PDB file of C-alpha atoms in Angstrom:
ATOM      1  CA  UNK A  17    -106.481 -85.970  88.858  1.00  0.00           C
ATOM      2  CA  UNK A  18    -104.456 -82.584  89.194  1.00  0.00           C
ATOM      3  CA  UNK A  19    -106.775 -81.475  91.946  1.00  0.00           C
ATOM      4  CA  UNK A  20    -105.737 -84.844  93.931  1.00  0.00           C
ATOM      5  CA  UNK A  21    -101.767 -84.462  93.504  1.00  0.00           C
ATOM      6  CA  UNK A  22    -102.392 -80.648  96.011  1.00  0.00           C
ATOM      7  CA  UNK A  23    -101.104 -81.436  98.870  1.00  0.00           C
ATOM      8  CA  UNK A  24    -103.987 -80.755 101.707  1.00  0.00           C
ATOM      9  CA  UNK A  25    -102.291 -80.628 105.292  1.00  0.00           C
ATOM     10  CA  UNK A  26    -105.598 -80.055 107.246  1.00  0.00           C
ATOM     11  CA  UNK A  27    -105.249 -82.005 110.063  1.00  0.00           C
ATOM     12  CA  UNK A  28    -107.833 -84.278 111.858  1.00  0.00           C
ATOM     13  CA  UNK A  29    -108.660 -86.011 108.048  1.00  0.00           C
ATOM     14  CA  UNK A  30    -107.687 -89.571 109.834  1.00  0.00           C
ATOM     15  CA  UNK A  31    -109.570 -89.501 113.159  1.00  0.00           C
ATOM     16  CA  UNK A  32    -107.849 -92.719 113.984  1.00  0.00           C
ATOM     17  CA  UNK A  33    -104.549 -90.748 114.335  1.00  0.00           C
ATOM     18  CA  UNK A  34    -105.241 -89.830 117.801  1.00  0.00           C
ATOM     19  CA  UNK A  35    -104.912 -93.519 118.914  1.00  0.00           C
ATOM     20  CA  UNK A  36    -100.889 -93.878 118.718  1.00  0.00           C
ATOM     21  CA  UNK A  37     -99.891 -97.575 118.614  1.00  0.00           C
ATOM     22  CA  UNK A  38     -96.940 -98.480 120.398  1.00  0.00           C
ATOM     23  CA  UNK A  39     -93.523 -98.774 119.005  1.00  0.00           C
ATOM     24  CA  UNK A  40     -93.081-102.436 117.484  1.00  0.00           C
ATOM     25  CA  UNK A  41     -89.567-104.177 118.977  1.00  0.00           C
ATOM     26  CA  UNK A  42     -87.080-103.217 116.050  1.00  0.00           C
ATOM     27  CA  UNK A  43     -86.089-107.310 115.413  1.00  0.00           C
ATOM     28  CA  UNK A  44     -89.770-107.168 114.321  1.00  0.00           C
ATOM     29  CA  UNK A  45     -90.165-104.613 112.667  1.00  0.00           C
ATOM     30  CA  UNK A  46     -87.059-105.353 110.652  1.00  0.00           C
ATOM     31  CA  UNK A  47     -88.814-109.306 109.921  1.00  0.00           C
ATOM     32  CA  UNK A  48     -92.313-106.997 108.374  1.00  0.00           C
ATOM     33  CA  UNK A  49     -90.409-104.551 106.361  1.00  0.00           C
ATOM     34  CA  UNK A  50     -88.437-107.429 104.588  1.00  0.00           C
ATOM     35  CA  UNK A  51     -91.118-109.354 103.943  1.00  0.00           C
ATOM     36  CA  UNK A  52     -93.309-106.476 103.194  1.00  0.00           C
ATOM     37  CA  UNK A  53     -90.162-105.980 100.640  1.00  0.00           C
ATOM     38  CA  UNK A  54     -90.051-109.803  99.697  1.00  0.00           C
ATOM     39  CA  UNK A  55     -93.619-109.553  98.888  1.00  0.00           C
ATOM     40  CA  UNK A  56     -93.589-106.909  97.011  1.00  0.00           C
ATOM     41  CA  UNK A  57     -90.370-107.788  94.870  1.00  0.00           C
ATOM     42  CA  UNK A  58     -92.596-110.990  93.732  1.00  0.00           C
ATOM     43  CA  UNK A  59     -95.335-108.633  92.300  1.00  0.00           C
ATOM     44  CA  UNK A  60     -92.977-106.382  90.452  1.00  0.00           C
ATOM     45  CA  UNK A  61     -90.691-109.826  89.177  1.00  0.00           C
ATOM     46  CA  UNK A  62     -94.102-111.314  87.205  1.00  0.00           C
ATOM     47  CA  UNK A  63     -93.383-110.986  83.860  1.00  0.00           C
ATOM     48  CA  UNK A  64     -96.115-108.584  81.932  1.00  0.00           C
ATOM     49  CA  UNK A  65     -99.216-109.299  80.145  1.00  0.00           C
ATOM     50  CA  UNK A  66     -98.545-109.119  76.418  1.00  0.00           C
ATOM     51  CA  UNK A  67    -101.963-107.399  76.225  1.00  0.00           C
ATOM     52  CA  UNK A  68    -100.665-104.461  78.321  1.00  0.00           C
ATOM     53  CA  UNK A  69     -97.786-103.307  76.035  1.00  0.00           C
ATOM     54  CA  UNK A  70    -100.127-103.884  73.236  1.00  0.00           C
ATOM     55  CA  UNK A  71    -102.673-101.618  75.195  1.00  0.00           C
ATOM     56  CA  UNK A  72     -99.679 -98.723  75.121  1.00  0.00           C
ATOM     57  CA  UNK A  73     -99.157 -99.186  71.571  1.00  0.00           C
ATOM     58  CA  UNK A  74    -102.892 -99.074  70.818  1.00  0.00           C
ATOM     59  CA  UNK A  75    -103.508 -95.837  72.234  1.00  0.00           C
ATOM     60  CA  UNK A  76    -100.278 -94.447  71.262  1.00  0.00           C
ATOM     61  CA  UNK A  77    -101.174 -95.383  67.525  1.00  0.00           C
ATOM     62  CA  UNK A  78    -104.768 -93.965  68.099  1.00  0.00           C
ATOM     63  CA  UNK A  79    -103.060 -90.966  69.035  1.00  0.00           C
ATOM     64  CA  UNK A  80    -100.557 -90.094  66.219  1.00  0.00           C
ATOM     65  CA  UNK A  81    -104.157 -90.698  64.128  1.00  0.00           C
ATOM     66  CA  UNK A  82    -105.548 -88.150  65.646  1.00  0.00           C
ATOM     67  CA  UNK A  83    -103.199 -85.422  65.000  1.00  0.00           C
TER      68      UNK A  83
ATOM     69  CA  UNK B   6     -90.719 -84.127  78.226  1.00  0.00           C
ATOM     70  CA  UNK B   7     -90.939 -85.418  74.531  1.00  0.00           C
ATOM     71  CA  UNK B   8     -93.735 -88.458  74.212  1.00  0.00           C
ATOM     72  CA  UNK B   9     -91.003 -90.989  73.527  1.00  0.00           C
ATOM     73  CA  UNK B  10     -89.127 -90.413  76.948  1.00  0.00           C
ATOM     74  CA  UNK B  11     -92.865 -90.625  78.279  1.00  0.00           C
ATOM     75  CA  UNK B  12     -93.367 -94.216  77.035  1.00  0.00           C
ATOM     76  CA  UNK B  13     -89.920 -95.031  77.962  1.00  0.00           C
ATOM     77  CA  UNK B  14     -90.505 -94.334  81.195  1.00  0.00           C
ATOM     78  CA  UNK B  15     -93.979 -95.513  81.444  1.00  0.00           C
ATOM     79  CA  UNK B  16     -92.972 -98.787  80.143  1.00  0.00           C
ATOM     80  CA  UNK B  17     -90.429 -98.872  82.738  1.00  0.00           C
ATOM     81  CA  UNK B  18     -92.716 -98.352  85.364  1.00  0.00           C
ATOM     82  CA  UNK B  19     -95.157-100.690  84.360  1.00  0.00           C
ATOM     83  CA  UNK B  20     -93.620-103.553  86.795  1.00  0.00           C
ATOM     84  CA  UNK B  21     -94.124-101.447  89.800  1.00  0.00           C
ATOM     85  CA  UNK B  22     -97.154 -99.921  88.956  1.00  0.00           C
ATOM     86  CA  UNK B  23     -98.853-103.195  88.280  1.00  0.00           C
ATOM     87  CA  UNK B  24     -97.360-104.980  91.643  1.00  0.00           C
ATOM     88  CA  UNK B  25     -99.309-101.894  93.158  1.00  0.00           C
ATOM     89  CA  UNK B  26    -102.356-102.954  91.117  1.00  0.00           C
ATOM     90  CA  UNK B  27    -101.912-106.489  92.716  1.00  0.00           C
ATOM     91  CA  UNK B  28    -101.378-105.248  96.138  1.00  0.00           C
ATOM     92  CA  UNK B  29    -104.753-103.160  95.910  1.00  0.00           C
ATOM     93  CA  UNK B  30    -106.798-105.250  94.150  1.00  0.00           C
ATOM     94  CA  UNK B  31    -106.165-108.606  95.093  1.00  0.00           C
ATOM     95  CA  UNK B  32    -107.610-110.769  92.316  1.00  0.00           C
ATOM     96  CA  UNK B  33    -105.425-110.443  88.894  1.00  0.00           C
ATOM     97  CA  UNK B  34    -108.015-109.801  86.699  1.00  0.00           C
ATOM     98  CA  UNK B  35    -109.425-106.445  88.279  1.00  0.00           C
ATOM     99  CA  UNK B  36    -105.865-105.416  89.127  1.00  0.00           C
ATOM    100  CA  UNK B  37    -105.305-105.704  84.738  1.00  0.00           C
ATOM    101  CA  UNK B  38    -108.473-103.776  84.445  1.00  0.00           C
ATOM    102  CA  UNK B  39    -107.155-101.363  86.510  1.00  0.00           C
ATOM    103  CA  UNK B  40    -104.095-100.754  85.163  1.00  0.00           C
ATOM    104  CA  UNK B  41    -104.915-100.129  81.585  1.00  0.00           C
ATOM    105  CA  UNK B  42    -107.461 -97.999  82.604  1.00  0.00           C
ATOM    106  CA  UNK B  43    -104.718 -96.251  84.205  1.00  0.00           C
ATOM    107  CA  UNK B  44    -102.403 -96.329  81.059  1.00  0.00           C
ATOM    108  CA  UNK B  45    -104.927 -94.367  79.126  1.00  0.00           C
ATOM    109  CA  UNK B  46    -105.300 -92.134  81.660  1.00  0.00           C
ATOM    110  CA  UNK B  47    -101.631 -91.087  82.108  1.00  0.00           C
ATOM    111  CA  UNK B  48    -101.462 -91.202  78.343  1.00  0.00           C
ATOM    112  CA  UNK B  49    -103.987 -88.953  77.788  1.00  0.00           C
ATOM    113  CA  UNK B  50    -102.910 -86.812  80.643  1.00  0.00           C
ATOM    114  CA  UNK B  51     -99.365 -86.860  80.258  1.00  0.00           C
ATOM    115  CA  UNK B  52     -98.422 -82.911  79.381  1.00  0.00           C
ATOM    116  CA  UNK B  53     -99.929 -82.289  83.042  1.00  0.00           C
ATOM    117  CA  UNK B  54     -97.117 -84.318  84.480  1.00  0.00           C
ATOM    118  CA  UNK B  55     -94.480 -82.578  85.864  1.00  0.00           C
ATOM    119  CA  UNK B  56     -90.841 -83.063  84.452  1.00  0.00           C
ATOM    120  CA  UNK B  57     -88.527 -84.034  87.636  1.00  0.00           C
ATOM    121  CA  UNK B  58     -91.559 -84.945  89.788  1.00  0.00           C
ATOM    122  CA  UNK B  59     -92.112 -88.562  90.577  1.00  0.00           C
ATOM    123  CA  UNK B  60     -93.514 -91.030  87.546  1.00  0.00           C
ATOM    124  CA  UNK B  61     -93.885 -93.375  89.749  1.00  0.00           C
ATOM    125  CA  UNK B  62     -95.935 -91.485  92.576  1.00  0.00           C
ATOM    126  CA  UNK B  63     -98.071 -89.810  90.010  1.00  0.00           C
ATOM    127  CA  UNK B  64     -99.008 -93.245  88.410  1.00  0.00           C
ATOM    128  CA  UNK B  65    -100.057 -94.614  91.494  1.00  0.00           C
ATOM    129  CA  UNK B  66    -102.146 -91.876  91.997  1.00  0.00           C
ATOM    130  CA  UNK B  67    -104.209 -92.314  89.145  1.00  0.00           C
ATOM    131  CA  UNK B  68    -104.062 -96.355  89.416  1.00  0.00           C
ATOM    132  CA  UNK B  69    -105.240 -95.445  93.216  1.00  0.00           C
ATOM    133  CA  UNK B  70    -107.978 -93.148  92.433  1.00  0.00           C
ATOM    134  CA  UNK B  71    -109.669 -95.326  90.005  1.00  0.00           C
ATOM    135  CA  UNK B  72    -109.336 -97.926  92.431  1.00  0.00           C
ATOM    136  CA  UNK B  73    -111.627 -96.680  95.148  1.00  0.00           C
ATOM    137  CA  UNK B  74    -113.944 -95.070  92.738  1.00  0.00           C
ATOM    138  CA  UNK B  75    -114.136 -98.392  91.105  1.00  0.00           C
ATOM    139  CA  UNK B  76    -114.494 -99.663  94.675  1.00  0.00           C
ATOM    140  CA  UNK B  77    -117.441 -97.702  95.441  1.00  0.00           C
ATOM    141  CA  UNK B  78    -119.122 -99.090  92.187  1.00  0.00           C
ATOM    142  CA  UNK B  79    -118.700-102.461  93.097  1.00  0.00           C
ATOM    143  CA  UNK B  80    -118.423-103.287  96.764  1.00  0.00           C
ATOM    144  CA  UNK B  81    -119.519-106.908  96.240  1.00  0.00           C
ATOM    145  CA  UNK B  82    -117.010-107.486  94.000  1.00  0.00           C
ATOM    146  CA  UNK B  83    -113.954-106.998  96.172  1.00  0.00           C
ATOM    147  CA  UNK B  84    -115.287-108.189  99.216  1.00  0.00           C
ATOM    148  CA  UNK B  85    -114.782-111.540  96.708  1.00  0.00           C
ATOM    149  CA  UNK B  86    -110.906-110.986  96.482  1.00  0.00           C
ATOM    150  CA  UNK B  87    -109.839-112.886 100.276  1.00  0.00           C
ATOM    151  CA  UNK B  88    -111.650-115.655  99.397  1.00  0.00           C
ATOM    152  CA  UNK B  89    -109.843-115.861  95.923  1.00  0.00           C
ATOM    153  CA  UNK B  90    -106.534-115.375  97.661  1.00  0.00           C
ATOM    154  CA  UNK B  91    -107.109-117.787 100.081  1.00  0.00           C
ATOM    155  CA  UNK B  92    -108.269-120.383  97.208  1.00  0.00           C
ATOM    156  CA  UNK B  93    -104.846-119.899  94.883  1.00  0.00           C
ATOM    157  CA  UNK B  94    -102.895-120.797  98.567  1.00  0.00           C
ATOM    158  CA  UNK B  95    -100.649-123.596  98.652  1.00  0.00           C
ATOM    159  CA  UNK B  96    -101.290-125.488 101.881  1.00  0.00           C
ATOM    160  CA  UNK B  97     -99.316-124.043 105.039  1.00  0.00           C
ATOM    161  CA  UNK B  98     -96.147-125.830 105.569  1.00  0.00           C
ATOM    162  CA  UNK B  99     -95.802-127.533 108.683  1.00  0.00           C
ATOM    163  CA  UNK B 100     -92.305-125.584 110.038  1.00  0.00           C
ATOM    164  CA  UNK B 101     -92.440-123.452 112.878  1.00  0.00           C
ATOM    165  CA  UNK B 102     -91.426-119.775 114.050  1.00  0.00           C
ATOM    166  CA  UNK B 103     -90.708-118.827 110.158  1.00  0.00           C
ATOM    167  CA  UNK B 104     -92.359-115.713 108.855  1.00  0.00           C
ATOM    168  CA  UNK B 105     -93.392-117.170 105.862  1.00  0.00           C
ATOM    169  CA  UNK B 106     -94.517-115.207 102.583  1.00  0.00           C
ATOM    170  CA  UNK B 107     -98.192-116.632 102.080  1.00  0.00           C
ATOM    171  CA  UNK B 108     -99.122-116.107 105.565  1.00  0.00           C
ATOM    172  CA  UNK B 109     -98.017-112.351 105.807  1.00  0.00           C
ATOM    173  CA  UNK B 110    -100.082-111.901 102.057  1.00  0.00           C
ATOM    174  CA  UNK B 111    -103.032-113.115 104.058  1.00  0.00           C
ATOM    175  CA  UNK B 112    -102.009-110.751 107.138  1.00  0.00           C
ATOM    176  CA  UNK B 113    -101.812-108.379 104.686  1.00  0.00           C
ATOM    177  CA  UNK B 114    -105.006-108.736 102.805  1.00  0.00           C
ATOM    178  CA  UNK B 115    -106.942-108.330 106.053  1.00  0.00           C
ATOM    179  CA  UNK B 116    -105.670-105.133 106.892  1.00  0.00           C
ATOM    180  CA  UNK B 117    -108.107-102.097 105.998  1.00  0.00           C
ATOM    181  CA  UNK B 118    -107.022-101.521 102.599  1.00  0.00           C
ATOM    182  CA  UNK B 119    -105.671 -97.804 103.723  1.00  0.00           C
ATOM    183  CA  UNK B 120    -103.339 -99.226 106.382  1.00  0.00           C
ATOM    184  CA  UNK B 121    -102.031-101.559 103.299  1.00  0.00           C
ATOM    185  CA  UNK B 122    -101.350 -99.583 100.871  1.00  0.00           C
ATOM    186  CA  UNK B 123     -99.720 -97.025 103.021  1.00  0.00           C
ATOM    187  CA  UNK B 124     -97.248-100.418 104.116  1.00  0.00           C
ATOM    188  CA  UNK B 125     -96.958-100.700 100.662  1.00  0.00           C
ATOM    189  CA  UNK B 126     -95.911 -97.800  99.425  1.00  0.00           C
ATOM    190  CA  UNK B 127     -93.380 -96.576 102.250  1.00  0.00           C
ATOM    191  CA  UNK B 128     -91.945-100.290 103.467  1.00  0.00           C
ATOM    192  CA  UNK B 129     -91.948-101.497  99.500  1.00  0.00           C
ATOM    193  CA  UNK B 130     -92.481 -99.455  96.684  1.00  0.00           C
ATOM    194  CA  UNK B 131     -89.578 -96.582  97.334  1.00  0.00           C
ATOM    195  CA  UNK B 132     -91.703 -93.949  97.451  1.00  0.00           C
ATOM    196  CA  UNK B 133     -91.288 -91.007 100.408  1.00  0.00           C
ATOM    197  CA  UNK B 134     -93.484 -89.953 103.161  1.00  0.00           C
ATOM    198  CA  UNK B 135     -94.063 -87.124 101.079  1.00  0.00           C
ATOM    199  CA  UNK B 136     -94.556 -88.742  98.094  1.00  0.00           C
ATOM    200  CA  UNK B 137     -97.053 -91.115  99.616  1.00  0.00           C
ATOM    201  CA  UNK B 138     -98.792 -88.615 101.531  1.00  0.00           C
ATOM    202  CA  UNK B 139     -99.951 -86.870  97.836  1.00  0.00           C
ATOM    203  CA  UNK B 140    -100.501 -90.289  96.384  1.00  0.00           C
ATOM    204  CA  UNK B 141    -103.079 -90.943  99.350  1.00  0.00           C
ATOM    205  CA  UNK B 142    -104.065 -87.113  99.601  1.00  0.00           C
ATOM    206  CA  UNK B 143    -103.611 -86.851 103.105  1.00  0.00           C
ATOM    207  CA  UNK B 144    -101.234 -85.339 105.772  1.00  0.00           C
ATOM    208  CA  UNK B 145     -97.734 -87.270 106.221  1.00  0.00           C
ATOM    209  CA  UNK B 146     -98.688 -87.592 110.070  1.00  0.00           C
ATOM    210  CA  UNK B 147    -101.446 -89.434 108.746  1.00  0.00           C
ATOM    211  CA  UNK B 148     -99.261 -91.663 106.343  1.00  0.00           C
ATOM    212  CA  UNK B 149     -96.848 -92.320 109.404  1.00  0.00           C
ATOM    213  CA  UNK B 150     -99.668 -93.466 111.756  1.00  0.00           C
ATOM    214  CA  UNK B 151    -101.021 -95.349 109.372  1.00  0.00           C
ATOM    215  CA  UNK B 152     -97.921 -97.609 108.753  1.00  0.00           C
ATOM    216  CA  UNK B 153     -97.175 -97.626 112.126  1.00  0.00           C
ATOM    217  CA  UNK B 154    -100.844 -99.041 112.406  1.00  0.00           C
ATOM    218  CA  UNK B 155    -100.223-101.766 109.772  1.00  0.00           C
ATOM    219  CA  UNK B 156     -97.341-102.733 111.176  1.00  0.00           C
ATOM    220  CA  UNK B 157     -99.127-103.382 114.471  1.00  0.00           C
ATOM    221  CA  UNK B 158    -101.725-105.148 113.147  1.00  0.00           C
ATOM    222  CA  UNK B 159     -99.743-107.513 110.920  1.00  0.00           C
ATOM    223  CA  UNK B 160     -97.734-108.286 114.053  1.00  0.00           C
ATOM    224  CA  UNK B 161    -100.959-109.089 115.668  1.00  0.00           C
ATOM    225  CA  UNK B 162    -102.447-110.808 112.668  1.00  0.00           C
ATOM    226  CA  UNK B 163     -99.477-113.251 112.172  1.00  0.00           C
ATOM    227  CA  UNK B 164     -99.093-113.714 116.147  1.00  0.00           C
ATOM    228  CA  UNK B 165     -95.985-111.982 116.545  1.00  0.00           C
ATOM    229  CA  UNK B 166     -95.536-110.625 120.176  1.00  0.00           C
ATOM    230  CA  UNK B 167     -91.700-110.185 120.165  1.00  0.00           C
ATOM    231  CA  UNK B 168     -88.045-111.321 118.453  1.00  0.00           C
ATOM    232  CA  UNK B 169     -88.389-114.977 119.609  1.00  0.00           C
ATOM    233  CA  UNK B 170     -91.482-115.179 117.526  1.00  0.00           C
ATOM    234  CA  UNK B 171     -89.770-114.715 114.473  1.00  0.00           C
ATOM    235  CA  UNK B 172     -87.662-117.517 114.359  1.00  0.00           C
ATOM    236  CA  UNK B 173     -83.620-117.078 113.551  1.00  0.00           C
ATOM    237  CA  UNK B 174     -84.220-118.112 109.910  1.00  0.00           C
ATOM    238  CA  UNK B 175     -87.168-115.912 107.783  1.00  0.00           C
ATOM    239  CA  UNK B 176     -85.930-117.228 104.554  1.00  0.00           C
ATOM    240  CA  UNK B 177     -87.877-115.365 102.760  1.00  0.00           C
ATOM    241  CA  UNK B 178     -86.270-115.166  99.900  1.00  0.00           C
ATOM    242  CA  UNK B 179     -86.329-118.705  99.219  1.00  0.00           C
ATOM    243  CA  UNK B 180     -90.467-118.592  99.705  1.00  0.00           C
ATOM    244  CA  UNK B 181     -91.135-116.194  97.327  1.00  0.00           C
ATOM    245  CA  UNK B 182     -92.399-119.047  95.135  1.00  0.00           C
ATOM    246  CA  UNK B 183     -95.679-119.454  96.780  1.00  0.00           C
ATOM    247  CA  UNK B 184     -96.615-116.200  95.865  1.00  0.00           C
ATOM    248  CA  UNK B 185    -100.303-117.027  95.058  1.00  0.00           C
ATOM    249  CA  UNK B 186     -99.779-114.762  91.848  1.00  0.00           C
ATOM    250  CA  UNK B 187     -97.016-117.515  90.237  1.00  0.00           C
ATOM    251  CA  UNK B 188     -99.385-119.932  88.284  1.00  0.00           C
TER     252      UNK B 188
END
């Protein structure tokens, strides 16, 4: 995980960069970013699954066990 | 960083970490799967986060990585998530010239999933060029062209070759109900 989180600049990784796509007309651009944004906002609004704060308590309990 | 102020702020992450999940994944099940697969991970790894750097960034690393190794497990598997998407749709409404929320999440979902999630992270999830650059492990030219790539495509995707395609009224607020995710 640590390895992944160095930052590795070498260039060439994407070999599609070379192909630069042309500058979208702002009015649309600005129509994708908000719904990339409204989109978005709906994932982060669902409400939880139960079982996933349970999962946080499960392993935090493990956890203190182990000590 | 004391394990309490850890949760805390795991917890509070857990919205936009799992709207990442969704974005990625596609189907709800394997994007729960992968998040608590990520939970235990940052649990278990939390001293080697850094205090002041970015929870948020550094979860969606881990959430990312599993992903594609997960990914390269079970090709089949995801290749199955359009289909679902396209099942939980409510039927296209008939109005014209809107950009309307369920047609951009299918634009969306048929972008390569690198062009996506780089859309994702820099036009949604708050995170820098930077910050997405060490999430994706590559160069922040490559996170740029990437975006600007997406971008292009989804234009392209939802037929949208200038301003007068747009329409003068993308509620899109209003359309956020038919999210395919809301039951």
């Amino acid at each position: 995980m640590e390895k992944n989180l160095n930052f590795d600049p070498s260039p060439g990784s994407d070999p599609l960069d070379a192909g630069q796509s042309p500058e979208l007309d702002p009015v649309v651009q600005d129509a994708i970013g908000r719904a990339m944004r409204a989109h978005y906002q709906s994932l982060v609004e669902l409400p939880l699954p139960q079982s996933m704060l349970e999962i946080l308590a499960k392993i935090e309990a493990r956890d203190r066990q182990d000590k | 960083m004391t394990q309490d102020i850890f949760r805390d702020d795991l917890i509070r992450e857990m919205p936009n970490l799992r709207a990442f999940a969704l974005s990625l994944c596609g189907s709800t099940a394997q994007a729960d799967d992968l998040m608590q697969d990520t939970l235990v991970k940052a649990w278990s790894h939390r001293t080697s986060f850094q205090d002041g750097s970015n929870l948020r960034a550094w979860l969606f690393t881990i959430l990312r990585n599993s992903f594609y190794s997960l990914k390269r497990r079970e090709q089949h598997e995801i290749s199955d998530s359009d289909a679902q998407i396209a099942e939980s749709m409510a039927a296209k409404p008939e109005q014209e010239g809107h950009l309307h929320l369920h047609d951009f999440h299918l634009a969306l979902a048929r972008l390569p999933d690198e062009q996506r999630e780089a859309l994702i992270l820099i036009g949604a999830s708050g995170l820098s060029y930077e910050e997405a650059a060490l999430v994706c492990n590559v160069a922040v030219g490559t996170v740029k062209s990437r975006v600007n790539r997406a971008r292009a495509r989804l234009a392209e995707l939802l037929d949208i070759k200038g301003p007068e395609d747009i329409g003068d009224d993308p509620q899109l607020a209003s359309l956020q109900s038919r999210s395919p995710w809301r039951g």
